Short mmCIF file of N, CA and C in Angstrom, two decimals:
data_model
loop_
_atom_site.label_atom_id
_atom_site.label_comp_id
_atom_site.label_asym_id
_atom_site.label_seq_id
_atom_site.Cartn_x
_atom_site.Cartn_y
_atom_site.Cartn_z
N UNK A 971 116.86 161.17 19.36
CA UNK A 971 115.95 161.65 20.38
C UNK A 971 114.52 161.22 20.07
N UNK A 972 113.99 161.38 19.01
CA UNK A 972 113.14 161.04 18.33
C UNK A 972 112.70 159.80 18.39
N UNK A 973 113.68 158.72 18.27
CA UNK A 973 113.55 157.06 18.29
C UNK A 973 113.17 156.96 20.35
N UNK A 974 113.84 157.78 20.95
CA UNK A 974 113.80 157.27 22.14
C UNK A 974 112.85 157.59 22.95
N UNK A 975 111.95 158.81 22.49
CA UNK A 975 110.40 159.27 22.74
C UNK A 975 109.53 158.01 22.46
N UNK A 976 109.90 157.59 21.34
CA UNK A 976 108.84 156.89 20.51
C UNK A 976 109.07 155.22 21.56
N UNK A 977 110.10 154.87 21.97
CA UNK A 977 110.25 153.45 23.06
C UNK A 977 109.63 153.72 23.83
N UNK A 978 110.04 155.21 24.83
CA UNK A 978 109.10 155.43 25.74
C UNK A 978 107.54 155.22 25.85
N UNK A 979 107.17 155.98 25.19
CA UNK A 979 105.63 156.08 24.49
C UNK A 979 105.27 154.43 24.43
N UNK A 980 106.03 153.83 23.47
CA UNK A 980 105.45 152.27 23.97
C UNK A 980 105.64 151.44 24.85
N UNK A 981 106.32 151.47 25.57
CA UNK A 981 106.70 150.78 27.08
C UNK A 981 106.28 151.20 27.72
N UNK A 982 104.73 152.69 27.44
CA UNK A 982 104.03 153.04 28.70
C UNK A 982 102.40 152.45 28.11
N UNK A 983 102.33 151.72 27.09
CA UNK A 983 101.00 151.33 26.32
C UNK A 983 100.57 150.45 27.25
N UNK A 984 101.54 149.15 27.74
CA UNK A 984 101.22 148.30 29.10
C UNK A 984 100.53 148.92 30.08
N UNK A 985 101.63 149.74 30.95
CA UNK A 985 101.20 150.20 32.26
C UNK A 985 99.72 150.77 32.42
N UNK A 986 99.80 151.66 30.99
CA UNK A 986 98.38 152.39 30.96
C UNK A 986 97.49 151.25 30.42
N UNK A 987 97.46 150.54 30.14
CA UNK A 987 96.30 149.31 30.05
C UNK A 987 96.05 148.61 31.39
N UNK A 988 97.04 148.25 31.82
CA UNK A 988 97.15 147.50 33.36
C UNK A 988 95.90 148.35 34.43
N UNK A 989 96.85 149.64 34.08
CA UNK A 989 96.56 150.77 35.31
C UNK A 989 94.66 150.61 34.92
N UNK A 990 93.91 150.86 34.01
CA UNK A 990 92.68 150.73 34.14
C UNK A 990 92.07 149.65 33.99
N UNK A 991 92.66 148.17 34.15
CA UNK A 991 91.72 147.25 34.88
C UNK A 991 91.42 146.86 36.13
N UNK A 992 90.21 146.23 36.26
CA UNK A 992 90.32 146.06 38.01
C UNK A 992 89.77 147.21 38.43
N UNK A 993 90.10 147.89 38.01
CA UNK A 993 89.75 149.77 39.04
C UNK A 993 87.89 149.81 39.43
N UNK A 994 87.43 149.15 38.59
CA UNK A 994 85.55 149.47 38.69
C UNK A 994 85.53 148.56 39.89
N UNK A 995 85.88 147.63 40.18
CA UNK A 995 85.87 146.92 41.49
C UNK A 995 85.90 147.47 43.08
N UNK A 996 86.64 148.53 42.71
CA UNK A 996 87.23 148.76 43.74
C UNK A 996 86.05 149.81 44.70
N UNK A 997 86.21 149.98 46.01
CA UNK A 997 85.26 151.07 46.85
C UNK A 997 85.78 151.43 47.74
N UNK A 998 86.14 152.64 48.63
CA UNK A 998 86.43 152.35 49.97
C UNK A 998 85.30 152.72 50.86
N UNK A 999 86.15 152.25 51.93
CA UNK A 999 85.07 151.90 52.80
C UNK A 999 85.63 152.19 54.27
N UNK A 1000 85.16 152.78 55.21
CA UNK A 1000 85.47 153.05 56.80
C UNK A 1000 85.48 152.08 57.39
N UNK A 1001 86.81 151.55 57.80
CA UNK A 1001 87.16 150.08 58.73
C UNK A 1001 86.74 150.64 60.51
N UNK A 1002 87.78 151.99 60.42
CA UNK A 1002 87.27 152.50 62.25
C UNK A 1002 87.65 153.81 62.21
N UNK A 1003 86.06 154.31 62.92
CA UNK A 1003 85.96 155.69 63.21
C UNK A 1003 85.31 156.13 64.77
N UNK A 1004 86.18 157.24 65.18
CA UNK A 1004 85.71 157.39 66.30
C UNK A 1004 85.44 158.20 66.92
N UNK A 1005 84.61 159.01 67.44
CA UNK A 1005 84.77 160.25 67.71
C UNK A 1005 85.82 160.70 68.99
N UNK A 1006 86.74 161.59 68.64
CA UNK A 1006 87.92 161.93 69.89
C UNK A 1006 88.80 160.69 69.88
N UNK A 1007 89.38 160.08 68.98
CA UNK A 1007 90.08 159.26 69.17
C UNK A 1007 90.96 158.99 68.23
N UNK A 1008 92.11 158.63 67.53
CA UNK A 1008 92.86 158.26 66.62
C UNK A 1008 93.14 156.84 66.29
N UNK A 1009 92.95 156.94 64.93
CA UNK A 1009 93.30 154.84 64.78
C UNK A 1009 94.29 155.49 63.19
N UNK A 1010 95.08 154.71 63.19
CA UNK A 1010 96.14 154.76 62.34
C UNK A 1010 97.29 153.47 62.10
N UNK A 1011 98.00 153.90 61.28
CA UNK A 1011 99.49 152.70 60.99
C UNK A 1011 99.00 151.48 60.92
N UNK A 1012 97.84 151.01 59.82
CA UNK A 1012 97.81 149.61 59.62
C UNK A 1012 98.92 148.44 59.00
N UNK A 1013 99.74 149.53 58.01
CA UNK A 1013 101.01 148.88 57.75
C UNK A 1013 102.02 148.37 58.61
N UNK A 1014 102.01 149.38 59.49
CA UNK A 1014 103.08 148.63 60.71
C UNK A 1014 102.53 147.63 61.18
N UNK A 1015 101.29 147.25 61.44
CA UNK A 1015 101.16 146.29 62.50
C UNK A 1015 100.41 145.03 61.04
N UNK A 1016 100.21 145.50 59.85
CA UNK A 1016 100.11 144.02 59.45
C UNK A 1016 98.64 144.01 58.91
N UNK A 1017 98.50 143.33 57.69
CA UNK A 1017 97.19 142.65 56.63
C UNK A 1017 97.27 141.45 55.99
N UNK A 1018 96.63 140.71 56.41
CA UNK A 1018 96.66 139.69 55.69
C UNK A 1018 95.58 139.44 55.19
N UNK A 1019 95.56 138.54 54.23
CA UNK A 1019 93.86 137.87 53.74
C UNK A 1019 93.78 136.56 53.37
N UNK A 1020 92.85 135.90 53.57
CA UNK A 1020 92.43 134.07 53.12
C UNK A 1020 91.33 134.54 52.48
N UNK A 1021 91.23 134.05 51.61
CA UNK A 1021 90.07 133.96 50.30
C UNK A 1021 89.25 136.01 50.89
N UNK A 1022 87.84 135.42 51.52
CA UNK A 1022 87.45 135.94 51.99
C UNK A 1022 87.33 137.17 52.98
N UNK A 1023 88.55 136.23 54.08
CA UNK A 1023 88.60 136.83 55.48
C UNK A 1023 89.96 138.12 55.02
N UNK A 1024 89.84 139.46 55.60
CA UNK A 1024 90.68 139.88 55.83
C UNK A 1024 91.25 140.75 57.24
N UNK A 1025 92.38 140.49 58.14
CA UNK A 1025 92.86 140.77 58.98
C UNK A 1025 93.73 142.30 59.17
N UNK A 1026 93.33 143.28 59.71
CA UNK A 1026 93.55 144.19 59.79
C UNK A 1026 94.48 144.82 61.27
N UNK A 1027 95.98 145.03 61.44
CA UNK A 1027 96.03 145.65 62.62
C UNK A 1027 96.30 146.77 62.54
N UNK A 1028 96.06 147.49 63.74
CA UNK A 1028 96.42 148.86 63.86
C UNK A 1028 96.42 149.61 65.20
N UNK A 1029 96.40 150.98 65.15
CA UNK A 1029 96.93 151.68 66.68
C UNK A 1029 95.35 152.42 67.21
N UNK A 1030 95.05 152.22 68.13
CA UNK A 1030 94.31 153.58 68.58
C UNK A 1030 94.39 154.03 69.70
N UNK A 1031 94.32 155.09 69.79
CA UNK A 1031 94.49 156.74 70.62
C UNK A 1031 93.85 157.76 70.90
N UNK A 1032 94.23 158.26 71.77
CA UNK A 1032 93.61 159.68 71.83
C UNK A 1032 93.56 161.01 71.04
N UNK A 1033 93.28 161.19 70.06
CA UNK A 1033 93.13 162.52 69.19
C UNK A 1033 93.70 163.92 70.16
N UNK A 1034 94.59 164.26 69.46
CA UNK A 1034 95.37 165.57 69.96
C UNK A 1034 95.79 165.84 68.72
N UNK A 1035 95.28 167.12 68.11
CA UNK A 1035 95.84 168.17 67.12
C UNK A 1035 97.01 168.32 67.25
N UNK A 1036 98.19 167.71 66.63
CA UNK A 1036 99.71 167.66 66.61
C UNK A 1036 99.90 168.41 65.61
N UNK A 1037 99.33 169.13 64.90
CA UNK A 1037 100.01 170.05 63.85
C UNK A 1037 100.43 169.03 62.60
N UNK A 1038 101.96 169.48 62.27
CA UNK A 1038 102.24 168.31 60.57
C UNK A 1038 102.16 166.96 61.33
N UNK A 1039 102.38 167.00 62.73
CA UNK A 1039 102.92 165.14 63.40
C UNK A 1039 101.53 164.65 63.18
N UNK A 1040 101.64 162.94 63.50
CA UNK A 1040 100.34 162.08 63.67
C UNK A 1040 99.83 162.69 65.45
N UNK A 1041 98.24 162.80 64.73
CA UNK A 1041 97.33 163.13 66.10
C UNK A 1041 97.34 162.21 67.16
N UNK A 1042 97.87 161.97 67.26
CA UNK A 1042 97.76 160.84 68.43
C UNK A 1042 98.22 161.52 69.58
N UNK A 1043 97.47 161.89 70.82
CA UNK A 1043 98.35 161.95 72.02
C UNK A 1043 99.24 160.85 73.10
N UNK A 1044 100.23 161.36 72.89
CA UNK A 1044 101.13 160.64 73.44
C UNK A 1044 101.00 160.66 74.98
N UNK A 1045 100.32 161.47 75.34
CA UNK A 1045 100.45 161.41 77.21
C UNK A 1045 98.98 160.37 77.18
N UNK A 1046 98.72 159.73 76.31
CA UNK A 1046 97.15 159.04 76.93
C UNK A 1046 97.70 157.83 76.39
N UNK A 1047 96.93 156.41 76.68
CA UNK A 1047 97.28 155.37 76.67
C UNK A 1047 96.80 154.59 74.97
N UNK A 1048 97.65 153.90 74.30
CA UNK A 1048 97.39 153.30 73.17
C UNK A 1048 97.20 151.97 73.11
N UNK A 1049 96.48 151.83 72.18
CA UNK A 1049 96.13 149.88 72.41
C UNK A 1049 96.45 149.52 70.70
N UNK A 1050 96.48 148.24 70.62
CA UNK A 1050 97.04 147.79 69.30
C UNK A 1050 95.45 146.63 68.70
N UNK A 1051 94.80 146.96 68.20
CA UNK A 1051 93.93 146.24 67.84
C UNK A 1051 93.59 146.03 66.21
N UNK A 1052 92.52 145.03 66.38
CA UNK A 1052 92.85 144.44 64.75
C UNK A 1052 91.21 144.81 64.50
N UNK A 1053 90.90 144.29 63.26
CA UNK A 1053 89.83 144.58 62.77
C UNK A 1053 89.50 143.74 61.46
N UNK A 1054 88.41 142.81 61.13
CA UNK A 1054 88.30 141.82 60.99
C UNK A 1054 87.34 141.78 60.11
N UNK A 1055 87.06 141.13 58.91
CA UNK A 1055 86.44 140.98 58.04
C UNK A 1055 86.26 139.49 57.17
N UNK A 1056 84.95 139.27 57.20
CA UNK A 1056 84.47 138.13 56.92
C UNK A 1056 83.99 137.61 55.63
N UNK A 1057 83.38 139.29 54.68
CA UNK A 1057 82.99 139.23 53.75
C UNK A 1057 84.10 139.76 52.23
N UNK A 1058 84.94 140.11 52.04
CA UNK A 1058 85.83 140.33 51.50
C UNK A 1058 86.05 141.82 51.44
N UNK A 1059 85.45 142.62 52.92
CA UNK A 1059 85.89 143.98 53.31
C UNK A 1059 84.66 144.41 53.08
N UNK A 1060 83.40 143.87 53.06
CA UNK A 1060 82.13 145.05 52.90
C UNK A 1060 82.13 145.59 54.64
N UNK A 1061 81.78 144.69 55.52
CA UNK A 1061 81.55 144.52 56.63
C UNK A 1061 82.65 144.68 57.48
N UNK A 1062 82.94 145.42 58.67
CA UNK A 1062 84.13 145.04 59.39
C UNK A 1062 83.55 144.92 61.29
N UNK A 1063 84.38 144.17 61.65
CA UNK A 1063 84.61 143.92 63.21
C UNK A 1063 85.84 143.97 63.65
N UNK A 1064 85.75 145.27 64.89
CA UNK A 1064 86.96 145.68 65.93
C UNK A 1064 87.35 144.83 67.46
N UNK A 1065 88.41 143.88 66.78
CA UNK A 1065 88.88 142.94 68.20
C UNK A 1065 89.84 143.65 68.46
N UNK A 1066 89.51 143.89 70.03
CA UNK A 1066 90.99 143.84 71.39
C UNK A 1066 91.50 142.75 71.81
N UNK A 1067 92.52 141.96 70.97
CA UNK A 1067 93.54 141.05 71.69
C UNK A 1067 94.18 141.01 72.75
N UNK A 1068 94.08 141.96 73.23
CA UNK A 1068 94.79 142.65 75.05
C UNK A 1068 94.11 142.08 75.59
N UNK A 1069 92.59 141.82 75.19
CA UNK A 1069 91.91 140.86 76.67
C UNK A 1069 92.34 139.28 76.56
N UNK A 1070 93.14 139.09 76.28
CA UNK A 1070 93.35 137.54 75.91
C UNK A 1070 95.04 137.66 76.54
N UNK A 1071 95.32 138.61 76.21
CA UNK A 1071 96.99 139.00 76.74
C UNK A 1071 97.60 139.08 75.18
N UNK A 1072 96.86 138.97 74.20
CA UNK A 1072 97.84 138.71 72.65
C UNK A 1072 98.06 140.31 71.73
N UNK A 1073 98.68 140.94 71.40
CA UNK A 1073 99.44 141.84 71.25
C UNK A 1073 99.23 143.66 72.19
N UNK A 1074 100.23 143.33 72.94
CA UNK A 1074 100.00 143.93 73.85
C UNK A 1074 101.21 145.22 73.86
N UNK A 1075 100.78 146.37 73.85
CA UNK A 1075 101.68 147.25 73.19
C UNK A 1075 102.51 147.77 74.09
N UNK A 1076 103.87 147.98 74.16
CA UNK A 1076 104.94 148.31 75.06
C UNK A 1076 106.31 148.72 74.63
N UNK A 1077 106.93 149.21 75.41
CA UNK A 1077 108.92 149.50 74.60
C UNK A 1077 108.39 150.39 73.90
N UNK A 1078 109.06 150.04 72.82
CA UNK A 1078 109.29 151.60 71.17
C UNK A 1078 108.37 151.17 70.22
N UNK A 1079 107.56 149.97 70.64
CA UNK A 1079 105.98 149.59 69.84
C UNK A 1079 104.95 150.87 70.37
N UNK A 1080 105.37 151.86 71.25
CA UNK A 1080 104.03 152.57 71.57
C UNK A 1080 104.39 153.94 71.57
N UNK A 1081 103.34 154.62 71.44
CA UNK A 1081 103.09 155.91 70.65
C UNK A 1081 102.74 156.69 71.91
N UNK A 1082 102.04 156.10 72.72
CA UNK A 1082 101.10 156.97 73.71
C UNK A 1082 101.87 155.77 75.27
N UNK A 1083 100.98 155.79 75.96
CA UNK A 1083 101.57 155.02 77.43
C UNK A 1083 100.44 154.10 77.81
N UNK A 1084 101.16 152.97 78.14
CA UNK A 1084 100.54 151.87 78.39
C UNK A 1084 99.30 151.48 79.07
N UNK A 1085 98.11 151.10 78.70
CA UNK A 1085 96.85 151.78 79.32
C UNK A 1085 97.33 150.89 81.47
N UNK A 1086 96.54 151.61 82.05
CA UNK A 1086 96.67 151.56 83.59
C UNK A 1086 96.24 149.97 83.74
N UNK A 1087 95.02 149.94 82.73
CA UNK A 1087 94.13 148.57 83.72
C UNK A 1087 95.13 147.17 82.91
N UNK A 1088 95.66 147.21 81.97
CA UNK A 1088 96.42 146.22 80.79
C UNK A 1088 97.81 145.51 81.73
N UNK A 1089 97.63 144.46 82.15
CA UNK A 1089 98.09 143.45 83.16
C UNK A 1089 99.45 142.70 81.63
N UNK A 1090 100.59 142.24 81.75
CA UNK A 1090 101.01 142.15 80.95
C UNK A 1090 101.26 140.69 81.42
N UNK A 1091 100.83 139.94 80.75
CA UNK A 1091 101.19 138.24 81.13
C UNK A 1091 102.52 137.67 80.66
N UNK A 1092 103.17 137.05 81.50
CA UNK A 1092 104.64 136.08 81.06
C UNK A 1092 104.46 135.31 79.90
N UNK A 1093 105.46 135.27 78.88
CA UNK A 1093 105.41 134.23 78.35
C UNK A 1093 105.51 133.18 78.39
N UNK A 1094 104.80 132.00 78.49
CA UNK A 1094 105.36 130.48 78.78
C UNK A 1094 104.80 129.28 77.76
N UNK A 1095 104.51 130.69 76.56
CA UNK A 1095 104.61 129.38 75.36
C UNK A 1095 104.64 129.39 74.24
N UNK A 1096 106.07 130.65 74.27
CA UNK A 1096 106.56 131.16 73.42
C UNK A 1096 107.75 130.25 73.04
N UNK A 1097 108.20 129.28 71.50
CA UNK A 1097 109.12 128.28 71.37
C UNK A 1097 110.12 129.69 71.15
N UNK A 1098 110.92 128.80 71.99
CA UNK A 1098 112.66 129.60 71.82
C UNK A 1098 112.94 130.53 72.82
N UNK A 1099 111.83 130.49 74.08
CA UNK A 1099 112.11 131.76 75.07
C UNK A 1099 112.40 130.68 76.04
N UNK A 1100 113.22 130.95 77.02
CA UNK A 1100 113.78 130.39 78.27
C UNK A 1100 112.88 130.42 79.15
#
């Protein structure tokens, strides 16, 4: 028992060295805030980064006190937008791709209901669609 404390104990000397580098680097920082509104689930919709630039998507909504659920009201309309960074996340900028027609939220992608004025364009240049 004794021998197998003592492996443990050193096969955690790594992790705990690992675990405190890098860390002074780090800050956070408010990508999007809004008053009366909900932005959430950046994982679902996706991060990427090039050197510099980093690409952010996510949901926003209408704020409704749901109790344990996500605030989001579901009877108001949701949009899927990204949020954009140039400097390696000091700075951020909020794009709507919906005005272009490019991710446009619908089906079991949406949380809330499809905004009224959001026109949904055909695909015709999408490879592999008929």
């Amino acid at each position: 028992m004794k021998r197998c404390l003592i492996l443990i104990a050193v096969s955690l000397i790594p992790w705990i060295s690992y675990a405190g580098e890098g860390t002074h680097d780090m800050k956070n920082v408010v990508i999007y805030k809004e008053a009366g509104r909900f932005g959430g689930w950046p994982a679902n919709h996706g991060i990427w980064i090039w050197d510099n630039e980093i690409l952010v998507g996510f949901s926003r909504g209408w704020y409704k006190n749901l109790g344990k659920s996500h605030h989001i009201d579901r009877e108001k309309p949701e949009e899927h937008l990204l949020a954009r960074s140039l400097d390696g996340g000091e700075t951020w900028a909020i794009e709507d791709p919906s005005a272009n027609g490019y991710l446009i939220p619908e089906g079991s992608s949406l949380h809330g209901v499809k905004p009224d004025w959001l026109q949904i364009k055909e695909w015709t240049d999408c490879l592999g669609r008929d």
